[in-house]
Tab-separated table of C-alpha atoms and ligand atoms in Angstrom:
chain	number	residue	atom	x	y	z
A	1	UNK	CA	0.000	0.000	0.000
A	2	UNK	CA	1.356	3.430	-0.842
A	3	UNK	CA	1.247	6.319	1.626
A	4	UNK	CA	-1.661	8.048	-0.035
A	5	UNK	CA	-4.009	5.119	0.140
A	6	UNK	CA	-2.993	4.472	3.738
A	7	UNK	CA	-3.985	8.035	4.576
A	8	UNK	CA	-7.302	7.507	2.817
A	9	UNK	CA	-8.081	4.491	4.956
A	10	UNK	CA	-7.420	6.528	8.125
A	11	UNK	CA	-9.500	9.439	6.967
A	12	UNK	CA	-12.920	8.295	8.262
A	13	UNK	CA	-11.514	7.862	11.786
A	14	UNK	CA	-9.697	11.181	11.614
A	15	UNK	CA	-12.826	12.977	10.479
A	16	UNK	CA	-14.780	11.417	13.320
A	17	UNK	CA	-12.172	12.748	15.740
A	18	UNK	CA	-12.320	16.115	14.029
A	19	UNK	CA	-16.064	16.182	14.508
A	20	UNK	CA	-15.672	15.731	18.275
A	21	UNK	CA	-13.061	18.486	18.332
A	22	UNK	CA	-15.243	20.901	16.361
A	23	UNK	CA	-18.426	20.167	18.293
A	24	UNK	CA	-16.751	20.728	21.651
A	25	UNK	CA	-15.025	23.886	20.422
A	26	UNK	CA	-18.122	25.489	18.970
A	27	UNK	CA	-20.461	24.550	21.796
A	28	UNK	CA	-17.996	25.527	24.519
A	29	UNK	CA	-17.118	28.899	23.048
A	30	UNK	CA	-20.704	29.516	21.919
A	31	UNK	CA	-22.275	28.830	25.304
A	32	UNK	CA	-19.257	30.376	26.998
A	33	UNK	CA	-19.928	33.561	25.083
A	34	UNK	CA	-23.427	33.907	26.533
A	35	UNK	CA	-22.195	33.112	30.025
A	36	UNK	CA	-19.312	35.526	29.639
A	37	UNK	CA	-21.590	38.456	28.859
A	38	UNK	CA	-23.216	38.050	32.268
A	39	UNK	CA	-19.841	37.587	33.926
A	40	UNK	CA	-18.488	40.726	32.289
A	41	UNK	CA	-21.515	42.813	33.254
A	42	UNK	CA	-21.299	41.260	36.729
A	43	UNK	CA	-17.675	42.173	37.090
A	44	UNK	CA	-18.528	45.775	36.175
A	45	UNK	CA	-21.506	45.782	38.539
A	46	UNK	CA	-21.487	48.065	41.521
A	47	UNK	CA	-23.350	45.463	43.557
A	48	UNK	CA	-20.674	44.106	45.847
A	49	UNK	CA	-21.697	40.427	45.955
A	50	UNK	CA	-22.188	40.127	42.196
A	51	UNK	CA	-18.978	41.965	41.479
A	52	UNK	CA	-16.908	39.819	43.841
A	53	UNK	CA	-18.478	36.562	42.690
A	54	UNK	CA	-17.769	37.289	39.023
A	55	UNK	CA	-14.261	38.500	39.741
A	56	UNK	CA	-13.506	35.370	41.758
A	57	UNK	CA	-14.947	33.143	39.046
A	58	UNK	CA	-12.803	34.743	36.371
A	59	UNK	CA	-9.734	34.674	38.606
A	60	UNK	CA	-10.190	30.991	39.372
A	61	UNK	CA	-10.722	29.750	35.830
A	62	UNK	CA	-7.917	31.842	34.369
A	63	UNK	CA	-5.613	31.115	37.252
A	64	UNK	CA	-5.681	27.298	37.261
A	65	UNK	CA	-4.709	24.913	34.454
A	66	UNK	CA	-7.519	23.788	32.190
A	67	UNK	CA	-6.171	20.252	32.451
A	68	UNK	CA	-6.607	20.332	36.197
A	69	UNK	CA	-10.128	21.740	35.868
A	70	UNK	CA	-11.098	18.854	33.607
A	71	UNK	CA	-9.561	16.268	35.914
A	72	UNK	CA	-11.194	17.766	38.937
A	73	UNK	CA	-14.616	17.961	37.358
A	74	UNK	CA	-14.570	14.400	36.027
A	75	UNK	CA	-12.581	12.456	38.620
A	76	UNK	CA	-12.482	14.783	41.608
A	77	UNK	CA	-16.050	15.914	42.190
A	78	UNK	CA	-17.556	12.413	42.569
A	79	UNK	CA	-15.227	11.828	45.523
A	80	UNK	CA	-16.696	14.792	47.352
A	81	UNK	CA	-20.245	13.651	46.788
A	82	UNK	CA	-21.591	10.891	44.540
A	83	UNK	CA	-24.359	13.211	43.356
A	84	UNK	CA	-21.684	15.296	41.664
A	85	UNK	CA	-20.740	12.459	39.335
A	86	UNK	CA	-20.839	13.345	35.657
A	87	UNK	CA	-21.261	10.048	33.794
A	88	UNK	CA	-20.625	11.257	30.283
A	89	UNK	CA	-17.056	12.283	29.551
A	90	UNK	CA	-18.424	14.418	26.747
A	91	UNK	CA	-20.701	16.357	29.083
A	92	UNK	CA	-17.884	16.775	31.595
A	93	UNK	CA	-15.614	18.105	28.880
A	94	UNK	CA	-18.309	20.472	27.638
A	95	UNK	CA	-18.866	21.872	31.114
A	96	UNK	CA	-15.163	22.354	31.798
A	97	UNK	CA	-14.445	24.009	28.460
A	98	UNK	CA	-17.521	26.217	28.617
A	99	UNK	CA	-16.779	27.459	32.128
A	100	UNK	CA	-13.158	28.019	31.206
A	101	UNK	CA	-13.721	29.879	27.951
A	102	UNK	CA	-16.419	32.013	29.604
A	103	UNK	CA	-13.785	33.326	32.010
A	104	UNK	CA	-11.408	34.320	29.210
A	105	UNK	CA	-14.173	35.774	27.049
A	106	UNK	CA	-15.566	37.759	29.978
A	107	UNK	CA	-12.297	39.629	30.304
A	108	UNK	CA	-12.366	40.408	26.585
A	109	UNK	CA	-15.948	41.596	26.771
A	110	UNK	CA	-15.220	43.757	29.778
A	111	UNK	CA	-12.255	45.318	28.013
A	112	UNK	CA	-14.421	45.817	24.912
A	113	UNK	CA	-17.148	47.581	26.850
A	114	UNK	CA	-14.714	49.669	28.833
A	115	UNK	CA	-12.966	50.776	25.658
A	116	UNK	CA	-16.167	52.508	24.522
A	117	UNK	CA	-15.914	56.260	24.951
A	118	UNK	CA	-17.535	57.643	28.113
A	119	UNK	CA	-19.260	60.220	25.896
A	120	UNK	CA	-21.447	57.450	24.467
A	121	UNK	CA	-22.900	56.714	27.899
A	122	UNK	CA	-23.393	60.415	28.534
A	123	UNK	CA	-25.091	61.069	25.206
A	124	UNK	CA	-27.422	58.122	25.810
A	125	UNK	CA	-28.227	59.430	29.258
A	126	UNK	CA	-29.047	62.921	27.999
A	127	UNK	CA	-31.674	61.547	25.617
A	128	UNK	CA	-33.165	59.615	28.498
A	129	UNK	CA	-32.039	56.062	27.835
A	130	UNK	CA	-31.962	53.752	30.830
A	131	UNK	CA	-28.767	51.910	31.702
A	132	UNK	CA	-30.086	48.707	30.141
A	133	UNK	CA	-31.133	50.494	26.935
A	134	UNK	CA	-27.748	52.166	26.705
A	135	UNK	CA	-26.054	48.785	26.944
A	136	UNK	CA	-28.356	47.070	24.466
A	137	UNK	CA	-28.654	49.797	21.848
A	138	UNK	CA	-25.379	51.678	22.046
A	139	UNK	CA	-22.586	49.996	23.956
A	140	UNK	CA	-22.912	46.304	23.154
A	141	UNK	CA	-23.315	46.779	19.386
A	142	UNK	CA	-20.089	48.774	19.377
A	143	UNK	CA	-18.353	46.360	21.706
A	144	UNK	CA	-19.375	43.419	19.497
A	145	UNK	CA	-17.410	44.882	16.638
A	146	UNK	CA	-14.315	45.118	18.828
A	147	UNK	CA	-14.906	41.641	20.216
A	148	UNK	CA	-14.882	39.792	16.929
A	149	UNK	CA	-11.086	39.427	16.739
A	150	UNK	CA	-10.608	38.195	20.329
A	151	UNK	CA	-13.557	35.813	20.056
A	152	UNK	CA	-12.131	34.423	16.826
A	153	UNK	CA	-8.880	34.011	18.662
A	154	UNK	CA	-10.645	32.144	21.467
A	155	UNK	CA	-12.119	29.688	18.952
A	156	UNK	CA	-8.714	28.974	17.509
A	157	UNK	CA	-7.113	28.546	20.930
A	158	UNK	CA	-9.944	26.317	22.081
A	159	UNK	CA	-9.678	24.163	18.983
A	160	UNK	CA	-6.255	23.088	20.140
A	161	UNK	CA	-7.036	23.016	23.876
A	162	UNK	CA	-9.697	20.415	23.112
A	163	UNK	CA	-6.893	17.909	22.592
A	164	UNK	CA	-6.760	17.677	26.408
A	165	UNK	CA	-10.033	15.704	26.429
A	166	UNK	CA	-8.038	12.564	25.720
A	167	UNK	CA	-7.311	12.356	29.447
A	168	UNK	CA	-10.934	11.604	30.197
A	169	UNK	CA	-11.149	9.138	27.350
A	170	UNK	CA	-12.724	11.167	24.577
A	171	UNK	CA	-11.534	10.533	21.044
A	172	UNK	CA	-10.829	13.932	19.578
A	173	UNK	CA	-8.665	14.492	16.529
A	174	UNK	CA	-5.379	14.419	18.450
A	175	UNK	CA	-6.284	11.276	20.368
A	176	UNK	CA	-7.380	9.469	17.188
A	177	UNK	CA	-4.175	10.496	15.474
A	178	UNK	CA	-2.010	9.147	18.281
A	179	UNK	CA	-3.946	5.883	18.315
A	180	UNK	CA	-3.492	5.410	14.573
A	181	UNK	CA	0.146	6.338	14.823
A	182	UNK	CA	0.905	3.695	17.449
A	183	UNK	CA	-1.148	0.942	15.841
A	184	UNK	CA	0.320	1.572	12.393
A	185	UNK	CA	3.771	2.211	13.820
A	186	UNK	CA	4.278	5.304	11.668
A	187	UNK	CA	4.161	9.059	12.137
A	188	UNK	CA	2.663	9.489	8.680
A	189	UNK	CA	-0.827	10.064	10.096
A	190	UNK	CA	0.302	13.292	11.732
A	191	UNK	CA	0.437	14.944	8.327
A	192	UNK	CA	-3.249	14.583	7.363
A	193	UNK	CA	-4.211	15.326	11.002
A	194	UNK	CA	-2.342	18.592	11.022
A	195	UNK	CA	-3.817	19.504	7.654
A	196	UNK	CA	-7.293	18.938	9.082
A	197	UNK	CA	-6.466	21.253	12.017
A	198	UNK	CA	-5.251	23.896	9.598
A	199	UNK	CA	-8.375	23.608	7.470
A	200	UNK	CA	-10.600	24.066	10.512
A	201	UNK	CA	-8.523	27.046	11.639
A	202	UNK	CA	-8.744	28.544	8.169
A	203	UNK	CA	-12.524	28.148	8.232
A	204	UNK	CA	-12.763	29.910	11.586
A	205	UNK	CA	-10.559	32.675	10.279
A	206	UNK	CA	-12.697	33.061	7.200
A	207	UNK	CA	-15.907	33.282	9.225
A	208	UNK	CA	-14.455	35.855	11.608
A	209	UNK	CA	-12.915	37.973	8.880
A	210	UNK	CA	-16.284	38.045	7.143
A	211	UNK	CA	-18.046	39.000	10.369
A	212	UNK	CA	-15.508	41.702	10.993
A	213	UNK	CA	-16.103	43.177	7.566
A	214	UNK	CA	-19.845	43.020	8.023
A	215	UNK	CA	-19.726	44.767	11.388
A	216	UNK	CA	-17.319	47.404	10.159
A	217	UNK	CA	-19.819	49.053	7.836
A	218	UNK	CA	-20.096	52.051	10.105
A	219	UNK	CA	-16.404	52.664	10.555
B	1	UNK	CA	-40.573	82.055	34.167
B	2	UNK	CA	-37.153	80.559	34.631
B	3	UNK	CA	-36.397	77.263	32.945
B	4	UNK	CA	-33.307	76.651	35.044
B	5	UNK	CA	-32.190	78.382	38.195
B	6	UNK	CA	-29.378	77.473	40.543
B	7	UNK	CA	-28.885	78.721	44.073
B	8	UNK	CA	-25.466	78.645	45.709
B	9	UNK	CA	-24.475	75.693	43.571
B	10	UNK	CA	-21.143	74.140	44.600
B	11	UNK	CA	-19.266	71.242	43.122
B	12	UNK	CA	-16.063	69.698	44.415
B	13	UNK	CA	-13.902	67.056	42.836
B	14	UNK	CA	-12.203	65.720	45.937
B	15	UNK	CA	-10.539	68.749	47.509
B	16	UNK	CA	-10.822	70.803	44.341
B	17	UNK	CA	-13.641	73.354	44.458
B	18	UNK	CA	-14.746	73.571	40.855
B	19	UNK	CA	-17.979	75.505	41.327
B	20	UNK	CA	-18.441	77.986	44.155
B	21	UNK	CA	-21.849	79.399	44.998
B	22	UNK	CA	-23.065	79.685	41.451
B	23	UNK	CA	-26.363	81.518	41.075
B	24	UNK	CA	-27.518	81.270	37.508
B	25	UNK	CA	-30.917	81.897	36.004
B	26	UNK	CA	-31.986	81.052	32.485
B	27	UNK	CA	-35.419	82.393	31.646
B	28	UNK	CA	-37.773	80.944	29.107
B	29	UNK	CA	-36.836	82.009	25.584
B	30	UNK	CA	-33.490	83.408	26.654
B	31	UNK	CA	-30.114	82.687	25.133
B	32	UNK	CA	-27.484	82.719	27.853
B	33	UNK	CA	-23.867	82.402	26.853
B	34	UNK	CA	-21.200	81.416	29.364
B	35	UNK	CA	-17.659	82.530	28.647
B	36	UNK	CA	-14.494	82.228	30.661
B	37	UNK	CA	-11.019	80.800	30.713
B	38	UNK	CA	-10.220	77.101	30.572
B	39	UNK	CA	-10.784	75.367	33.884
B	40	UNK	CA	-13.342	77.946	35.013
B	41	UNK	CA	-15.913	75.230	35.594
B	42	UNK	CA	-18.155	75.986	32.604
B	43	UNK	CA	-18.530	72.375	31.517
B	44	UNK	CA	-18.960	71.228	35.080
B	45	UNK	CA	-21.789	73.721	35.541
B	46	UNK	CA	-23.641	72.442	32.480
B	47	UNK	CA	-23.014	68.831	33.451
B	48	UNK	CA	-24.272	69.473	36.973
B	49	UNK	CA	-27.558	70.763	35.606
B	50	UNK	CA	-28.390	67.556	33.785
B	51	UNK	CA	-26.952	65.241	36.458
B	52	UNK	CA	-23.932	64.080	34.491
B	53	UNK	CA	-22.186	65.346	37.627
B	54	UNK	CA	-23.714	65.196	41.090
B	55	UNK	CA	-23.618	68.495	42.900
B	56	UNK	CA	-21.909	68.924	46.235
B	57	UNK	CA	-24.254	71.538	47.651
B	58	UNK	CA	-26.850	74.076	46.607
B	59	UNK	CA	-30.149	73.920	44.809
B	60	UNK	CA	-31.269	73.482	41.239
B	61	UNK	CA	-34.756	74.536	40.177
B	62	UNK	CA	-36.340	73.472	36.925
B	63	UNK	CA	-39.280	75.639	35.892
B	64	UNK	CA	-39.346	76.951	39.455
B	65	UNK	CA	-39.771	73.497	40.960
B	66	UNK	CA	-36.998	72.198	43.174
B	67	UNK	CA	-35.082	69.655	41.109
B	68	UNK	CA	-32.579	68.804	43.781
B	69	UNK	CA	-30.948	70.169	46.876
B	70	UNK	CA	-27.638	68.906	48.168
B	71	UNK	CA	-25.568	69.554	51.259
B	72	UNK	CA	-22.018	68.398	51.794
B	73	UNK	CA	-22.108	66.013	48.878
B	74	UNK	CA	-25.393	64.398	49.859
B	75	UNK	CA	-28.668	64.878	47.990
B	76	UNK	CA	-31.126	66.028	50.643
B	77	UNK	CA	-34.209	66.588	48.545
B	78	UNK	CA	-35.200	65.887	44.994
B	79	UNK	CA	-38.135	65.481	42.663
B	80	UNK	CA	-39.989	62.215	42.387
B	81	UNK	CA	-38.357	59.783	40.000
B	82	UNK	CA	-40.877	60.396	37.211
B	83	UNK	CA	-40.712	64.164	37.532
B	84	UNK	CA	-36.945	64.006	37.516
B	85	UNK	CA	-36.917	61.897	34.393
B	86	UNK	CA	-39.341	64.257	32.670
B	87	UNK	CA	-37.304	67.272	33.732
B	88	UNK	CA	-34.134	65.710	32.344
B	89	UNK	CA	-35.844	65.018	29.041
B	90	UNK	CA	-36.672	68.698	28.857
B	91	UNK	CA	-32.929	69.425	28.680
B	92	UNK	CA	-31.159	68.674	25.431
B	93	UNK	CA	-27.384	68.528	25.481
B	94	UNK	CA	-24.856	69.022	22.721
B	95	UNK	CA	-21.285	67.988	23.461
B	96	UNK	CA	-18.004	69.328	22.228
B	97	UNK	CA	-17.156	65.924	20.746
B	98	UNK	CA	-20.621	65.261	19.239
B	99	UNK	CA	-20.934	61.789	20.796
B	100	UNK	CA	-23.125	60.465	18.016
B	101	UNK	CA	-23.755	56.717	18.164
B	102	UNK	CA	-21.422	55.350	15.479
B	103	UNK	CA	-23.363	52.098	15.155
B	104	UNK	CA	-26.510	53.924	14.036
B	105	UNK	CA	-27.178	55.866	10.887
B	106	UNK	CA	-27.809	59.587	11.088
B	107	UNK	CA	-31.558	59.019	11.015
B	108	UNK	CA	-31.382	56.279	13.642
B	109	UNK	CA	-29.385	58.565	15.901
B	110	UNK	CA	-32.109	61.167	15.720
B	111	UNK	CA	-34.885	58.591	16.160
B	112	UNK	CA	-33.271	56.712	19.045
B	113	UNK	CA	-34.625	58.897	21.832
B	114	UNK	CA	-38.183	59.257	20.548
B	115	UNK	CA	-38.532	55.558	19.685
B	116	UNK	CA	-36.851	53.955	22.689
B	117	UNK	CA	-37.484	56.509	25.403
B	118	UNK	CA	-40.692	58.289	24.429
B	119	UNK	CA	-42.119	55.194	22.694
B	120	UNK	CA	-43.132	57.251	19.673
B	121	UNK	CA	-44.316	55.012	16.817
B	122	UNK	CA	-41.481	54.374	14.374
B	123	UNK	CA	-43.113	56.001	11.332
B	124	UNK	CA	-43.892	59.140	13.254
B	125	UNK	CA	-40.384	59.294	14.742
B	126	UNK	CA	-38.875	58.797	11.320
B	127	UNK	CA	-40.962	61.544	9.783
B	128	UNK	CA	-39.991	63.871	12.580
B	129	UNK	CA	-36.311	62.885	12.294
B	130	UNK	CA	-36.315	63.698	8.597
B	131	UNK	CA	-37.917	67.070	9.298
B	132	UNK	CA	-35.248	67.852	11.858
B	133	UNK	CA	-32.475	66.754	9.511
B	134	UNK	CA	-33.987	68.993	6.863
B	135	UNK	CA	-33.891	71.812	9.381
B	136	UNK	CA	-30.174	71.336	10.061
B	137	UNK	CA	-29.537	70.913	6.341
B	138	UNK	CA	-28.701	67.210	6.352
B	139	UNK	CA	-31.758	65.488	4.905
B	140	UNK	CA	-29.576	63.919	2.233
B	141	UNK	CA	-27.367	62.255	4.864
B	142	UNK	CA	-30.199	60.487	6.695
B	143	UNK	CA	-28.937	57.010	5.864
B	144	UNK	CA	-25.214	57.683	6.193
B	145	UNK	CA	-23.209	56.576	9.206
B	146	UNK	CA	-21.707	59.361	11.336
B	147	UNK	CA	-18.145	58.342	10.442
B	148	UNK	CA	-18.858	59.433	6.869
B	149	UNK	CA	-19.717	62.986	7.932
B	150	UNK	CA	-17.531	66.008	8.580
B	151	UNK	CA	-17.312	67.325	12.131
B	152	UNK	CA	-19.673	70.157	11.332
B	153	UNK	CA	-22.224	67.764	9.894
B	154	UNK	CA	-21.883	65.450	12.883
B	155	UNK	CA	-22.503	68.301	15.249
B	156	UNK	CA	-25.602	69.329	13.338
B	157	UNK	CA	-26.885	65.754	13.619
B	158	UNK	CA	-26.157	65.890	17.339
B	159	UNK	CA	-28.275	69.039	17.566
B	160	UNK	CA	-31.082	67.315	15.662
B	161	UNK	CA	-30.812	64.312	17.995
B	162	UNK	CA	-31.228	66.548	21.024
B	163	UNK	CA	-34.100	68.477	19.408
B	164	UNK	CA	-35.917	65.239	18.632
B	165	UNK	CA	-36.738	64.946	22.325
B	166	UNK	CA	-38.501	68.323	22.099
B	167	UNK	CA	-36.562	69.845	24.967
B	168	UNK	CA	-37.473	73.089	26.654
B	169	UNK	CA	-33.842	74.113	26.912
B	170	UNK	CA	-30.739	73.230	24.959
B	171	UNK	CA	-27.372	73.053	26.679
B	172	UNK	CA	-24.360	73.478	24.424
B	173	UNK	CA	-20.861	72.749	25.702
B	174	UNK	CA	-18.405	74.335	23.291
B	175	UNK	CA	-20.204	72.879	20.288
B	176	UNK	CA	-17.713	74.291	17.802
B	177	UNK	CA	-14.430	73.855	19.653
B	178	UNK	CA	-13.594	70.513	18.071
B	179	UNK	CA	-14.281	71.748	14.550
B	180	UNK	CA	-12.014	72.955	11.805
B	181	UNK	CA	-12.437	76.728	11.467
B	182	UNK	CA	-14.232	76.481	8.135
B	183	UNK	CA	-16.917	74.232	9.684
B	184	UNK	CA	-17.740	76.443	12.652
B	185	UNK	CA	-20.095	78.699	10.707
B	186	UNK	CA	-22.552	75.993	9.664
B	187	UNK	CA	-23.061	74.899	13.273
B	188	UNK	CA	-23.400	78.453	14.555
B	189	UNK	CA	-25.986	79.130	11.855
B	190	UNK	CA	-28.103	76.230	13.065
B	191	UNK	CA	-27.802	77.583	16.597
B	192	UNK	CA	-28.774	81.067	15.471
B	193	UNK	CA	-31.847	79.659	13.739
B	194	UNK	CA	-32.786	77.862	16.924
B	195	UNK	CA	-32.395	81.023	18.942
B	196	UNK	CA	-34.465	82.958	16.419
B	197	UNK	CA	-37.237	80.384	16.803
B	198	UNK	CA	-37.348	81.111	20.499
B	199	UNK	CA	-35.508	78.090	21.883
B	200	UNK	CA	-34.147	78.612	25.375
B	201	UNK	CA	-30.409	78.050	25.209
B	202	UNK	CA	-27.496	77.880	27.593
B	203	UNK	CA	-24.253	77.841	25.636
B	204	UNK	CA	-20.647	77.603	26.653
B	205	UNK	CA	-18.648	78.929	23.761
B	206	UNK	CA	-15.521	80.744	22.769
B	207	UNK	CA	-17.275	82.239	19.730
B	208	UNK	CA	-17.505	85.840	20.865
B	209	UNK	CA	-19.154	86.949	17.625
B	210	UNK	CA	-21.983	84.510	18.261
B	211	UNK	CA	-22.289	85.654	21.865
B	212	UNK	CA	-22.505	89.306	20.843
B	213	UNK	CA	-25.039	88.661	18.158
B	214	UNK	CA	-27.335	86.093	19.760
B	215	UNK	CA	-27.005	86.241	23.530
B	216	UNK	CA	-29.580	87.926	25.679
B	217	UNK	CA	-27.234	87.531	28.602
B	218	UNK	CA	-23.532	86.820	28.844
B	219	UNK	CA	-22.106	85.210	31.959
B	220	UNK	CA	-18.419	85.445	32.689
B	221	UNK	CA	-17.004	82.641	34.833
B	222	UNK	CA	-13.564	82.223	36.329
B	223	UNK	CA	-12.259	79.978	39.106
B	224	UNK	CA	-15.628	78.328	39.600
B	225	UNK	CA	-17.512	81.540	40.155
B	226	UNK	CA	-19.734	83.812	38.138
B	227	UNK	CA	-17.788	87.072	38.249
B	228	UNK	CA	-20.003	89.111	35.958
B	229	UNK	CA	-23.186	88.869	34.014
B	230	UNK	CA	-25.018	91.262	31.787
B	231	UNK	CA	-25.980	92.084	28.245
B	232	UNK	CA	-23.352	91.420	25.573
B	233	UNK	CA	-22.852	95.174	25.379
B	234	UNK	CA	-22.140	95.405	29.108
B	235	UNK	CA	-19.786	92.451	29.248
B	236	UNK	CA	-17.889	92.990	26.031
B	237	UNK	CA	-17.664	96.779	26.058
B	238	UNK	CA	-17.575	97.547	29.748
B	239	UNK	CA	-16.222	94.562	31.670
B	240	UNK	CA	-15.932	95.502	35.344
B	241	UNK	CA	-13.616	92.901	36.799
B	242	UNK	CA	-9.937	92.725	36.009
B	243	UNK	CA	-10.267	89.006	35.201
B	244	UNK	CA	-12.954	89.621	32.599
B	245	UNK	CA	-10.991	92.493	31.088
B	246	UNK	CA	-7.929	90.322	30.862
B	247	UNK	CA	-9.853	87.367	29.404
B	248	UNK	CA	-11.628	89.483	26.828
B	249	UNK	CA	-8.503	91.220	25.692
B	250	UNK	CA	-6.930	87.810	25.116
B	251	UNK	CA	-9.802	86.438	23.019
B	252	UNK	CA	-11.145	89.454	21.133
C	1	ATP	N1	-14.054	64.381	36.554
C	1	ATP	C1	-13.200	65.288	37.094
C	1	ATP	N2	-12.401	64.928	38.108
C	1	ATP	C2	-11.556	65.827	38.672
C	1	ATP	N3	-11.416	67.106	38.278
C	1	ATP	C3	-12.201	67.523	37.255
C	1	ATP	C4	-13.120	66.629	36.612
C	1	ATP	N4	-13.746	67.327	35.630
C	1	ATP	C5	-13.247	68.577	35.673
C	1	ATP	N5	-12.319	68.702	36.640
C	1	ATP	C6	-11.586	69.922	36.991
C	1	ATP	O1	-12.542	70.928	37.244
C	1	ATP	C7	-12.089	72.169	36.756
C	1	ATP	C8	-13.124	72.762	35.855
C	1	ATP	O2	-13.267	71.936	34.717
C	1	ATP	P1	-14.276	72.269	33.558
C	1	ATP	O3	-14.104	71.209	32.544
C	1	ATP	O4	-15.623	72.480	34.119
C	1	ATP	O5	-13.708	73.646	33.003
C	1	ATP	P2	-14.145	74.441	31.717
C	1	ATP	O6	-14.445	75.810	32.158
C	1	ATP	O7	-15.196	73.722	30.986
C	1	ATP	O8	-12.803	74.477	30.885
C	1	ATP	P3	-12.542	74.319	29.300
C	1	ATP	O9	-12.742	75.667	28.708
C	1	ATP	O10	-11.133	73.879	29.224
C	1	ATP	O11	-13.511	73.290	28.793
C	1	ATP	C9	-10.744	71.927	36.094
C	1	ATP	O12	-9.745	72.271	36.997
C	1	ATP	C10	-10.742	70.456	35.854
C	1	ATP	O13	-9.442	69.949	35.896
C	2	MG	MG1	-15.288	72.679	29.124
């Protein structure tokens, strides 16, 4: 068998692994994005409890290794109380990645909102907008534009961080690649695997560049 | 009737006394122009009136009703929430740096207040926005984004946005200071039209020609205090205080 046809026979497995990688990435960053908006607003809140809770959350998830968070969630929590057992490795991974990316995204969102000129808040106030209206109609739409690059970045980072799920037994693209490599006793499989990663990255980049263009109409 | 009146208004930023016992009255239909050197507290005075700054002590009356009274940095008395909101809507504000919403078109900027705050039906708000844009000479820019406009055009949109709320008084904080000299005239013309139509206006400006021509009353401020006030003739031709004389000789 020549190299090319060997690669072809591995392809279905690799694509299956890639699917796991992509699904976890998109869901984790997608849900994380929603969660992060609340965290960011919470961290800017003047209500002491909310502010401190959100700050502590962000500090914790950015300050400890993702690998350790996954381990702890999947293997550690059940030891504290059986009710905390998460049976599905996939669900455990989703939770860990979502909570983690929310913390990183929240800091980006906060920076995005705080980079909006103070005059925008003042102008909104002088025409009578409430705080919530100001956020929804004026600040967030402008912040979204500034957030597209860092969110795109988060997707690309996450894509590669997902390779850590192997430790709780999930077969993502990296795990599948390593399995094929050891069973076939060749490093050849790394080449198509890396190409698949690059294709996914390129797709993310394309989507985010398009979004950026679309949201830049008013600049 | 006075639209705005302050009594012994004081404002501190920390230890810095920025406004000291300011007594200012703006009567209905009047154009009052505030002049004075940089750091005099002119912006702070305007911003205190519409609560962008909280006052340290003194009283503010809106249409002769107590709007708020503060002592030692604490608000002691103020209007009910609804009255306060209504009173604030009666004050339009135009900023030195325009502060248009860049994510909205010109028309959307002007419609934002009526639609989202006053709950005016969209069609009606749009019609009214187009009328106002016509009035400031920008009907053809209704669908453009602010970034595509010159500074003078942006400021005229900002005036239209404030007018869309049908205020009883317009506050202007150096509306032409951020503009290239050749764009100042178009904004001043819009302001002159407004004054001619009887709008009550309180303007901080360094445009002495405008003040002379349009003002009913000129107020000279320095070091957080009103040092002189009078007709343009009185202030410009016969300033009494040394500070006003010195300031006027440097700007005229
Ligand atoms: N948010 C703030 N915090 C602290 N000090 C401030 C603040 N805003 C204004 N000041 C100070 O208050 C004083 C008056 O400022 P203000 O902006 O009202 O002056 P102004 O008369 O409008 O001057 P200009 O002509 O330069 O606009 C200045 O000394 C200024 O440094
Ligand atoms: Mg000023």
